[in-house]
């Protein structure tokens, strides 16, 4: 459940919220960048529109023949000039400013000394010829107007060169009718500074805006740290924050604004301000998305875990024959159904044990008692002590008659007979097991005389090791009866017992008739066979006993071939 929660709830929610935040941030940032670009472009358009209005007015004056005649006429007396001024000049000067609200002032500078220098007419004095705009007009060859930053009109009479240039003007030479020009004439149209500031004070831009001329100098800015009215500051000389984002709008194909630019610098934090404001909302939403499912999953997981642990605990009790039912409320889910089925199963098993198993045990106990009675009856008919006493009497009579060899064989037979009938203990020492083997081999040697010989080698460290009773004797019996006895000239059996670390190794080798491959495979087949112990004690039953005692911890090796004898090695762990 924790893995399910981690990979299906926690990680997807965190990933989704992070992805949502990043996508939202990028979308808002891109949208904000587009809005700022459009705002800069709108400032660019509005500013150009105001300048073009002034240029349009200047073009009208530039091509006005009547106006050119008034400016070129030599007046004999002031009354003649005043009459011409009132009839035409005053009317055209008063026509445009009310229509074009961005126009602050319209003034003509002339060299004609017969005109009165007032009411829109100014004298082109030597001081005026030292101004920047006059120098710029004289340097250009065409008749296009120029756009420059200038001083307010009422400040031109001052000689203080530190006076601030606080407005913009369109200036052009009135030389359209060159053949009829006797005097130099210049038109100067001043724009309202308040209108320019209103254009650049765009409410959608929270950064600074710069109007940069073709030389890279700042002509106007909303940056309070730059005194654009008094100083000529290069834009590249300014230092901006590392996260500042720059937006530009350039003027192209406009002679009087060629290579001028409007640049806006806004911090990235300001661009992403809306996202930052919604960050807390996204964080709270993510916490709710994680916290509420977590509580629900923990509640469900705790309920599942407690009931599963309770079922497991009662199952262990059932293993120990404690058939208690689970006391809990009714649940309709799968674990509740499992609990109900467990209780029903427990009650049924307990009932079966009480009704069937116990009765069966009683029946088998009665059968065992009956078998035991039969066995006691048989033992009473043939008492082993009677047989032992009879054999001992025969042995003593043989000794009296000096038949020591017969007495020895009878003694060995009695020892083997007593060992095979006495099963009070299932474990014997290796030395005791070897005694049984010696008794058996002596009897076989008595039977075959010189046809059979044997050699036994037991390591001192192996003599006191416990082994299952009669574990090695069947292998010796098998080697003697099936290996040596069929030989005409007899053979030899070699038995060796040694200890290696915590293992006991028993080996037996004979030079008898040997076994074919099928017989060897039959012996190995006993290792995988699940048959029960038979009535006689043989190699098969020995292997089965070792499987019961040692499991897969004992090892059997058989090497044999017809006519080459048999080699068997048994390796068992010491206990």
Coordinates of C-alpha atoms in Angstrom, one line a residue:
X1 CA 0.0 0.0 0.0
X2 CA 2.9 2.4 0.7
X3 CA 4.4 1.6 -2.6
X4 CA 1.0 2.1 -4.3
X5 CA 0.6 5.4 -2.4
X6 CA 4.1 6.6 -3.3
X7 CA 4.0 5.8 -7.0
X8 CA 0.2 6.3 -7.7
X9 CA -0.6 9.3 -5.4
X10 CA 2.4 11.2 -4.0
X11 CA 4.7 11.3 -7.0
X12 CA 2.0 11.9 -9.6
X13 CA 0.5 14.8 -7.5
X14 CA 3.9 16.4 -6.9
X15 CA 4.9 15.9 -10.6
X16 CA 1.5 17.3 -11.7
X17 CA 1.7 20.4 -9.5
X18 CA 5.3 21.1 -10.5
X19 CA 4.4 20.6 -14.2
X20 CA 1.4 22.8 -13.7
X21 CA 3.4 25.5 -12.0
X22 CA 6.1 25.5 -14.7
X23 CA 3.6 25.4 -17.5
X24 CA 1.6 28.2 -15.9
X25 CA 4.8 30.2 -15.3
X26 CA 5.9 29.8 -18.9
X27 CA 2.5 30.7 -20.2
X28 CA 2.1 33.7 -18.0
X29 CA 5.6 34.8 -18.8
X30 CA 5.1 34.4 -22.6
X31 CA 1.8 36.2 -22.4
X32 CA 3.3 39.0 -20.3
X33 CA 6.2 39.3 -22.7
X34 CA 3.8 39.6 -25.6
X35 CA 1.8 42.2 -23.7
X36 CA 4.9 44.2 -22.9
X37 CA 6.1 44.0 -26.5
X38 CA 2.7 45.2 -27.7
X39 CA 2.8 48.0 -25.1
X40 CA 6.2 49.1 -26.4
X41 CA 5.0 48.9 -29.9
X42 CA 2.0 51.0 -29.0
X43 CA 4.2 53.6 -27.5
X44 CA 6.3 53.5 -30.6
X45 CA 3.2 54.0 -32.8
X46 CA 1.7 56.8 -30.6
X47 CA 5.0 58.7 -30.4
X48 CA 5.5 58.4 -34.2
X49 CA 1.9 59.5 -34.7
X50 CA 2.5 62.7 -32.7
X51 CA 5.7 63.4 -34.6
X52 CA 4.1 62.7 -37.9
X53 CA 1.3 65.2 -37.1
X54 CA 4.0 67.9 -36.6
X55 CA 5.7 66.8 -39.8
X56 CA 2.4 67.0 -41.7
X57 CA 1.8 70.6 -40.5
X58 CA 5.4 71.5 -41.5
X59 CA 4.8 70.0 -45.0
X60 CA 1.7 72.2 -45.4
X61 CA 3.6 75.3 -44.5
X62 CA 6.6 74.2 -46.5
X63 CA 4.5 74.1 -49.8
X64 CA 2.3 77.2 -49.0
X65 CA 3.0 79.7 -51.8
X66 CA 1.2 82.6 -50.1
X67 CA 3.0 82.0 -46.8
X68 CA 6.3 82.0 -48.7
X69 CA 5.4 85.3 -50.4
X70 CA 4.6 86.9 -47.0
X71 CA 8.0 85.7 -45.6
X72 CA 9.9 86.9 -48.7
X73 CA 8.3 90.4 -49.1
X74 CA 10.2 93.5 -48.2
X75 CA 7.8 95.8 -46.4
X76 CA 8.3 99.5 -46.6
X77 CA 6.5 100.2 -43.5
X78 CA 5.2 98.1 -40.5
X79 CA 1.6 98.7 -41.5
X80 CA 2.0 96.8 -44.7
X81 CA 3.4 93.8 -42.8
X82 CA 0.7 94.0 -40.2
X83 CA -2.0 94.0 -42.9
X84 CA -0.4 90.9 -44.6
X85 CA -0.1 89.2 -41.2
X86 CA -3.7 89.8 -40.3
X87 CA -5.1 88.8 -43.6
X88 CA -3.4 85.4 -44.0
X89 CA -0.6 84.6 -41.6
X90 CA -2.5 85.0 -38.3
X91 CA -5.2 82.7 -39.6
X92 CA -3.0 79.8 -40.5
X93 CA -1.0 80.0 -37.2
X94 CA -4.2 79.8 -35.2
X95 CA -5.7 77.0 -37.3
X96 CA -3.5 74.0 -36.4
X97 CA -2.7 74.1 -32.6
X98 CA -6.4 73.7 -31.6
X99 CA -6.7 70.7 -34.0
X100 CA -3.4 69.0 -33.1
X101 CA -3.4 69.0 -29.3
X102 CA 0.2 67.7 -29.2
X103 CA 1.5 71.0 -30.8
X104 CA 2.9 73.4 -28.3
X105 CA 4.1 76.2 -30.5
X106 CA 4.7 77.1 -34.2
X107 CA 7.3 79.7 -35.1
X108 CA 9.2 80.9 -38.2
X109 CA 12.8 82.2 -38.0
X110 CA 13.6 84.6 -40.8
X111 CA 16.4 87.0 -41.9
X112 CA 13.9 89.5 -43.4
X113 CA 14.5 92.7 -41.3
X114 CA 11.3 94.3 -42.5
X115 CA 9.1 91.9 -40.6
X116 CA 8.1 92.3 -37.0
X117 CA 9.6 89.6 -34.8
X118 CA 6.6 88.6 -32.8
X119 CA 3.4 86.6 -33.1
X120 CA 5.1 83.4 -34.4
X121 CA 7.9 85.3 -36.2
X122 CA 11.4 85.2 -34.8
X123 CA 14.6 86.8 -36.0
X124 CA 17.3 84.4 -37.3
X125 CA 20.1 86.1 -35.3
X126 CA 23.7 85.0 -34.9
X127 CA 22.9 83.4 -31.6
X128 CA 20.2 81.3 -33.2
X129 CA 22.7 80.2 -35.9
X130 CA 24.8 78.8 -33.1
X131 CA 22.1 76.4 -32.0
X132 CA 22.4 72.6 -32.6
X133 CA 19.3 72.4 -34.8
X134 CA 20.6 75.1 -37.1
X135 CA 24.0 73.4 -37.5
X136 CA 22.2 70.1 -38.2
X137 CA 20.0 71.6 -41.0
X138 CA 23.0 73.2 -42.7
X139 CA 24.9 69.9 -42.8
X140 CA 22.2 68.0 -44.6
X141 CA 21.6 68.3 -48.4
X142 CA 18.0 67.3 -48.6
X143 CA 14.9 69.2 -47.7
X144 CA 13.6 66.7 -45.1
X145 CA 12.8 68.0 -41.6
X146 CA 14.8 67.0 -38.6
X147 CA 13.6 65.9 -35.2
X148 CA 15.6 67.2 -32.2
X149 CA 15.3 67.8 -28.5
X150 CA 15.3 71.6 -27.9
X151 CA 14.7 74.2 -25.2
X152 CA 11.4 75.8 -24.5
X153 CA 10.8 78.8 -26.8
X154 CA 10.8 81.4 -24.1
X155 CA 14.3 80.4 -23.0
X156 CA 16.1 81.0 -26.3
X157 CA 16.9 84.6 -25.4
X158 CA 19.0 83.4 -22.5
X159 CA 22.7 82.8 -23.0
X160 CA 23.1 80.2 -20.3
X161 CA 24.2 77.0 -22.1
X162 CA 23.2 74.8 -19.2
X163 CA 19.6 75.4 -19.8
X164 CA 17.6 72.1 -19.9
X165 CA 16.4 70.8 -23.2
X166 CA 12.9 69.8 -22.2
X167 CA 10.9 69.5 -25.4
X168 CA 11.1 68.0 -28.9
X169 CA 10.8 70.0 -32.2
X170 CA 10.3 69.4 -35.9
X171 CA 12.5 71.9 -37.8
X172 CA 12.9 72.3 -41.5
X173 CA 14.2 74.9 -43.9
X174 CA 11.5 76.8 -45.9
X175 CA 13.3 76.4 -49.3
X176 CA 10.6 74.8 -51.4
X177 CA 10.4 77.9 -53.7
X178 CA 14.2 78.3 -54.2
X179 CA 13.9 80.6 -57.2
X180 CA 12.0 83.1 -55.2
X181 CA 14.0 82.9 -51.9
X182 CA 16.0 85.9 -50.9
X183 CA 16.1 85.3 -47.2
X184 CA 16.8 82.2 -45.1
X185 CA 13.6 81.0 -43.4
X186 CA 13.2 78.1 -40.9
X187 CA 10.0 76.5 -39.4
X188 CA 10.2 75.2 -35.8
X189 CA 7.2 73.2 -34.4
X190 CA 7.5 72.4 -30.7
X191 CA 5.7 69.4 -29.3
X192 CA 4.0 69.5 -25.9
X193 CA 6.3 67.9 -23.3
X194 CA 3.3 66.8 -21.3
X195 CA 2.0 64.8 -24.3
X196 CA 5.3 63.1 -24.8
X197 CA 5.4 62.1 -21.1
X198 CA 1.8 60.9 -21.2
X199 CA 2.7 58.6 -24.1
X200 CA 5.7 57.1 -22.3
X201 CA 4.0 56.8 -19.0
X202 CA 2.2 53.6 -20.1
X203 CA 0.4 51.9 -17.2
X204 CA 1.0 48.4 -18.5
X205 CA 4.8 48.8 -18.2
X206 CA 6.2 48.8 -14.7
X207 CA 9.8 49.3 -15.8
X208 CA 11.7 52.1 -17.4
X209 CA 11.4 53.3 -21.0
X210 CA 14.1 54.9 -23.0
X211 CA 14.0 56.9 -26.3
X212 CA 17.4 56.4 -27.8
X213 CA 18.6 58.3 -30.9
X214 CA 20.7 57.1 -33.8
X215 CA 23.9 57.8 -31.8
X216 CA 22.9 55.6 -28.9
X217 CA 22.2 58.6 -26.6
X218 CA 19.1 58.8 -24.4
X219 CA 16.7 61.5 -25.6
X220 CA 13.9 60.8 -23.2
X221 CA 13.3 58.3 -20.3
X222 CA 11.0 57.5 -17.5
X223 CA 14.0 56.4 -15.4
X224 CA 14.3 58.8 -12.5
X225 CA 18.0 58.0 -12.1
X226 CA 18.8 59.5 -15.5
X227 CA 18.6 63.4 -16.0
X228 CA 17.8 63.3 -19.7
X229 CA 16.9 67.1 -19.8
X230 CA 20.4 68.2 -18.7
X231 CA 22.8 65.4 -19.6
X232 CA 23.6 63.5 -22.7
X233 CA 23.8 59.9 -21.4
X234 CA 24.7 56.9 -23.6
X235 CA 22.3 54.0 -23.2
X236 CA 25.1 51.5 -23.1
X237 CA 26.7 53.3 -20.1
X238 CA 23.7 52.4 -17.9
X239 CA 23.9 49.4 -15.5
X240 CA 20.8 47.1 -15.2
X241 CA 20.0 44.3 -12.8
X242 CA 20.9 40.8 -13.9
X243 CA 17.3 39.7 -14.3
X244 CA 16.3 42.7 -16.4
X245 CA 14.6 41.9 -19.7
X246 CA 14.9 44.3 -22.6
X247 CA 12.2 45.1 -25.2
X248 CA 12.9 47.2 -28.3
X249 CA 10.9 48.9 -31.0
X250 CA 12.9 50.5 -33.9
X251 CA 12.0 53.2 -36.4
X252 CA 12.7 52.2 -40.0
X253 CA 12.2 54.1 -43.3
X254 CA 11.5 57.4 -41.5
X255 CA 14.2 59.9 -42.4
X256 CA 13.8 62.1 -39.3
X257 CA 13.7 59.1 -36.9
X258 CA 16.1 56.8 -38.7
X259 CA 17.8 54.3 -36.3
X260 CA 15.9 55.8 -33.3
X261 CA 14.7 53.2 -30.8
X262 CA 12.3 52.8 -27.9
X263 CA 13.7 50.5 -25.3
X264 CA 11.9 49.2 -22.2
X265 CA 13.7 47.4 -19.4
X266 CA 11.6 45.4 -17.0
X267 CA 12.8 43.0 -14.2
X268 CA 11.9 39.4 -14.5
X269 CA 10.3 39.5 -11.1
X270 CA 7.9 42.2 -12.4
X271 CA 7.1 40.0 -15.4
X272 CA 6.3 37.0 -13.2
X273 CA 4.6 39.0 -10.5
X274 CA 1.2 37.5 -11.3
X275 CA 2.7 34.0 -11.1
X276 CA 4.4 34.8 -7.8
X277 CA 1.1 36.0 -6.4
X278 CA -0.6 32.7 -7.4
X279 CA 2.3 30.6 -6.1
X280 CA 0.8 30.4 -2.6
X281 CA -2.5 29.3 -4.0
X282 CA -0.8 26.5 -6.0
X283 CA 1.2 25.5 -2.9
X284 CA -2.0 25.3 -0.8
X285 CA -3.8 23.4 -3.5
X286 CA -0.9 20.9 -3.8
X287 CA -0.9 20.4 0.0
X288 CA -4.6 19.7 0.0
X289 CA -4.2 17.3 -2.9
X290 CA -1.5 15.4 -1.0
X291 CA -2.8 15.7 2.6
X292 CA -6.4 14.6 2.0
X293 CA -5.6 11.5 -0.1
X294 CA -2.8 10.6 2.3
X295 CA -5.3 10.6 5.3
X296 CA -7.8 8.5 3.4
X297 CA -5.1 6.0 2.2
X298 CA -3.6 5.8 5.7
X299 CA -7.0 5.2 7.2
X300 CA -7.8 2.4 4.7
X301 CA -4.3 0.9 5.0
X302 CA -4.5 0.9 8.8
X303 CA -7.8 -0.8 8.8
X304 CA -6.6 -3.4 6.3
X305 CA -3.3 -4.0 8.1
X306 CA -5.0 -4.4 11.6
X307 CA -7.5 -6.9 10.3
X308 CA -4.9 -8.9 8.3
X309 CA -2.6 -9.1 11.3
X310 CA -5.5 -10.2 13.4
X311 CA -6.3 -13.0 10.9
X312 CA -2.6 -14.0 10.8
X313 CA -2.4 -14.2 14.6
X314 CA -5.5 -16.4 14.8
X315 CA -4.1 -18.6 12.0
X316 CA -1.0 -19.2 14.1
X317 CA -3.2 -20.1 17.0
X318 CA -4.9 -22.7 14.8
X319 CA -1.5 -24.1 14.0
X320 CA -1.1 -24.7 17.7
X321 CA -4.6 -26.2 17.9
X322 CA -6.1 -23.2 19.5
X323 CA -9.4 -22.7 17.6
X324 CA -10.5 -19.2 18.7
X325 CA -12.7 -17.2 16.4
X326 CA -12.0 -13.6 15.5
X327 CA -14.2 -11.2 17.5
X328 CA -14.9 -8.1 15.4
X329 CA -17.6 -6.0 13.8
X330 CA -19.2 -6.9 10.5
X331 CA -17.3 -5.6 7.4
X332 CA -18.6 -5.9 3.9
X333 CA -15.3 -5.7 2.1
X334 CA -13.0 -8.6 1.0
X335 CA -11.1 -8.8 4.4
X336 CA -14.4 -8.8 6.3
X337 CA -15.6 -11.7 4.1
X338 CA -12.2 -13.4 4.6
X339 CA -12.6 -13.0 8.4
X340 CA -16.1 -14.5 8.3
X341 CA -14.9 -17.5 6.2
X342 CA -12.0 -18.0 8.6
X343 CA -14.4 -18.1 11.6
X344 CA -16.6 -20.5 9.8
X345 CA -13.6 -22.7 8.8
X346 CA -12.3 -22.6 12.4
X347 CA -15.6 -23.8 13.8
X348 CA -15.9 -26.5 11.2
X349 CA -12.3 -27.7 11.8
X350 CA -12.8 -27.8 15.5
X351 CA -16.1 -29.7 15.0
X352 CA -14.4 -32.2 12.7
X353 CA -11.5 -32.7 15.2
X354 CA -13.9 -33.2 18.0
X355 CA -16.2 -35.5 16.1
X356 CA -13.9 -37.4 13.7
X357 CA -10.2 -37.0 14.6
X358 CA -10.6 -37.7 18.3
X359 CA -12.8 -40.7 17.6
X360 CA -10.3 -41.9 15.0
X361 CA -7.5 -41.6 17.6
X362 CA -9.5 -43.6 20.0
X363 CA -10.1 -46.3 17.4
X364 CA -6.3 -46.4 16.5
X365 CA -5.4 -46.5 20.2
X366 CA -7.6 -49.6 20.6
X367 CA -6.0 -51.2 17.6
X368 CA -2.5 -50.5 19.0
X369 CA -3.5 -52.0 22.3
X370 CA -4.8 -55.1 20.4
X371 CA -1.6 -55.4 18.4
X372 CA 0.5 -55.0 21.5
X373 CA -1.4 -57.7 23.2
X374 CA -0.8 -60.0 20.2
X375 CA 2.9 -59.1 20.2
X376 CA 3.2 -59.9 23.9
X377 CA 1.4 -63.2 23.3
X378 CA 4.0 -64.1 20.6
X379 CA 6.9 -63.0 22.8
X380 CA 5.5 -65.1 25.6
X381 CA 5.5 -68.1 23.2
X382 CA 9.0 -67.5 21.9
X383 CA 11.0 -65.8 24.7
X384 CA 14.3 -64.3 23.3
X385 CA 16.0 -65.1 26.7
X386 CA 15.2 -68.7 26.0
X387 CA 17.0 -68.5 22.7
X388 CA 20.0 -66.6 24.1
X389 CA 20.3 -69.2 27.0
X390 CA 20.1 -72.0 24.5
X391 CA 22.8 -70.6 22.3
X392 CA 25.0 -69.9 25.4
X393 CA 24.5 -73.6 26.5
X394 CA 25.6 -74.8 23.1
X395 CA 28.6 -72.5 23.1
X396 CA 29.7 -73.7 26.6
X397 CA 29.3 -77.4 25.6
X398 CA 31.5 -76.6 22.5
X399 CA 34.2 -75.1 24.7
X400 CA 34.1 -78.1 27.0
X401 CA 34.7 -80.3 23.9
X402 CA 37.5 -78.0 22.8
X403 CA 35.5 -76.8 19.7
X404 CA 36.6 -73.2 20.1
X405 CA 35.8 -72.2 16.6
X406 CA 32.2 -73.4 16.8
X407 CA 31.9 -71.6 20.2
X408 CA 33.2 -68.4 18.7
X409 CA 30.7 -68.5 15.8
X410 CA 27.8 -69.3 18.2
X411 CA 28.9 -66.3 20.3
X412 CA 28.9 -64.0 17.3
X413 CA 25.4 -65.3 16.2
X414 CA 24.0 -64.6 19.7
X415 CA 25.5 -61.1 19.7
X416 CA 23.9 -60.3 16.3
X417 CA 20.6 -61.9 17.3
X418 CA 20.5 -59.9 20.5
X419 CA 21.4 -56.6 18.7
X420 CA 18.7 -57.2 16.0
X421 CA 16.0 -57.8 18.6
X422 CA 17.0 -55.1 21.1
X423 CA 15.9 -51.6 19.8
X424 CA 15.9 -49.6 23.1
X425 CA 18.2 -47.0 21.5
X426 CA 18.5 -46.0 17.8
X427 CA 22.0 -44.5 18.1
X428 CA 25.2 -46.5 18.7
X429 CA 28.9 -45.6 18.5
X430 CA 30.9 -46.4 15.4
X431 CA 32.9 -48.9 17.5
X432 CA 29.7 -50.8 18.4
X433 CA 28.6 -50.8 14.8
X434 CA 32.0 -52.2 13.8
X435 CA 31.6 -55.0 16.4
X436 CA 28.3 -56.0 14.6
X437 CA 30.1 -56.0 11.3
X438 CA 33.0 -58.1 12.6
X439 CA 30.5 -60.6 14.1
X440 CA 28.8 -60.9 10.7
X441 CA 32.1 -61.2 8.8
X442 CA 33.4 -63.9 11.2
X443 CA 30.3 -65.9 10.6
X444 CA 30.6 -65.5 6.8
X445 CA 34.3 -66.5 7.0
X446 CA 33.4 -69.5 9.1
X447 CA 31.0 -70.5 6.3
X448 CA 33.4 -69.9 3.4
X449 CA 36.7 -70.6 5.2
X450 CA 39.5 -69.5 3.1
X451 CA 37.3 -68.2 0.2
X452 CA 36.6 -64.9 2.0
X453 CA 38.9 -62.4 3.7
X454 CA 38.2 -58.9 5.1
X455 CA 40.1 -55.9 6.4
X456 CA 38.6 -53.2 8.7
X457 CA 40.3 -49.8 9.2
X458 CA 38.7 -47.4 11.7
X459 CA 40.2 -44.0 12.4
X460 CA 40.6 -43.3 16.2
X461 CA 38.7 -40.0 15.8
X462 CA 35.7 -41.8 14.4
X463 CA 35.3 -44.6 17.0
X464 CA 33.2 -42.5 19.4
X465 CA 31.0 -40.8 16.8
X466 CA 27.3 -41.7 17.1
X467 CA 25.6 -43.2 14.1
X468 CA 22.1 -44.8 13.5
X469 CA 22.0 -48.4 14.6
X470 CA 22.8 -51.0 11.9
X471 CA 23.5 -48.3 9.3
X472 CA 26.6 -49.8 7.8
X473 CA 25.9 -53.5 8.3
X474 CA 23.5 -53.9 5.4
X475 CA 26.2 -52.6 3.0
X476 CA 28.7 -55.3 4.3
X477 CA 26.0 -58.0 4.1
X478 CA 25.2 -57.0 0.5
X479 CA 28.9 -57.1 -0.4
X480 CA 29.3 -60.5 1.2
X481 CA 26.2 -62.3 -0.1
X482 CA 25.8 -60.7 -3.5
X483 CA 29.4 -59.8 -4.3
X484 CA 31.8 -62.4 -2.8
X485 CA 29.5 -65.5 -2.3
X486 CA 28.9 -66.1 -6.1
X487 CA 32.7 -66.2 -6.7
X488 CA 34.2 -69.7 -7.0
X489 CA 37.5 -68.7 -5.4
X490 CA 36.1 -66.2 -3.0
X491 CA 37.2 -62.6 -2.5
X492 CA 38.0 -59.8 0.0
X493 CA 36.1 -57.0 1.6
X494 CA 37.7 -53.8 2.8
X495 CA 35.9 -51.5 5.3
X496 CA 37.2 -48.1 6.2
X497 CA 35.7 -45.5 8.6
X498 CA 37.2 -42.0 8.9
X499 CA 36.3 -38.5 10.0
X500 CA 36.7 -35.2 8.1
X501 CA 35.8 -32.1 10.1
X502 CA 32.1 -32.5 11.0
X503 CA 31.4 -35.4 8.6
X504 CA 31.8 -39.2 9.0
X505 CA 32.9 -41.2 5.9
X506 CA 32.2 -44.9 5.6
X507 CA 33.6 -46.8 2.6
X508 CA 33.4 -50.4 1.6
X509 CA 35.2 -52.1 -1.3
X510 CA 34.9 -55.7 -2.6
X511 CA 36.4 -57.5 -5.5
X512 CA 33.2 -59.5 -6.1
X513 CA 31.1 -59.9 -9.3
X514 CA 30.0 -56.3 -9.3
X515 CA 26.8 -54.8 -10.6
X516 CA 25.6 -53.6 -14.0
X517 CA 24.4 -50.1 -14.7
X518 CA 20.7 -50.9 -14.2
X519 CA 21.4 -52.2 -10.7
X520 CA 23.5 -49.1 -9.8
X521 CA 20.7 -46.8 -11.1
X522 CA 18.2 -48.9 -9.0
X523 CA 20.3 -48.0 -5.9
X524 CA 20.4 -44.3 -6.8
X525 CA 16.7 -44.5 -7.4
X526 CA 16.2 -45.3 -3.7
X527 CA 17.3 -41.7 -3.0
X528 CA 14.3 -40.3 -4.8
X529 CA 11.8 -43.0 -3.8
X530 CA 9.1 -42.3 -1.2
X531 CA 8.3 -45.9 -0.4
X532 CA 8.0 -47.0 3.2
X533 CA 10.4 -49.3 5.0
X534 CA 9.9 -52.9 4.1
X535 CA 9.8 -56.0 6.3
X536 CA 13.5 -56.8 5.9
X537 CA 16.5 -54.7 6.7
X538 CA 18.4 -54.0 3.5
X539 CA 20.3 -51.3 1.6
X540 CA 17.0 -49.8 0.4
X541 CA 15.7 -49.4 4.0
X542 CA 19.1 -48.0 5.2
X543 CA 18.9 -45.3 2.5
X544 CA 15.3 -44.5 3.5
X545 CA 16.3 -44.3 7.2
X546 CA 19.2 -41.9 6.3
X547 CA 16.8 -39.7 4.3
X548 CA 14.5 -39.5 7.3
X549 CA 17.4 -38.7 9.7
X550 CA 19.7 -36.5 7.6
X551 CA 17.4 -35.2 4.8
X552 CA 19.6 -34.0 1.9
X553 CA 22.7 -33.7 4.1
X554 CA 24.0 -37.2 3.4
X555 CA 25.8 -38.3 0.2
X556 CA 26.0 -41.7 -1.4
X557 CA 28.5 -42.8 -4.1
X558 CA 28.4 -46.1 -5.9
X559 CA 31.0 -47.3 -8.4
X560 CA 30.6 -50.8 -9.8
X561 CA 30.8 -52.7 -13.1
X562 CA 30.4 -56.5 -13.9
X563 CA 33.5 -58.4 -12.9
X564 CA 35.3 -55.4 -11.4
X565 CA 33.8 -55.4 -7.8
X566 CA 31.9 -52.6 -6.1
X567 CA 33.0 -49.4 -4.2
X568 CA 30.5 -47.6 -2.0
X569 CA 31.1 -44.4 0.0
X570 CA 28.6 -43.0 2.5
X571 CA 29.2 -39.4 3.8
X572 CA 27.0 -38.3 6.8
X573 CA 27.1 -35.3 9.1
X574 CA 28.0 -35.7 12.7
X575 CA 25.3 -34.9 15.3

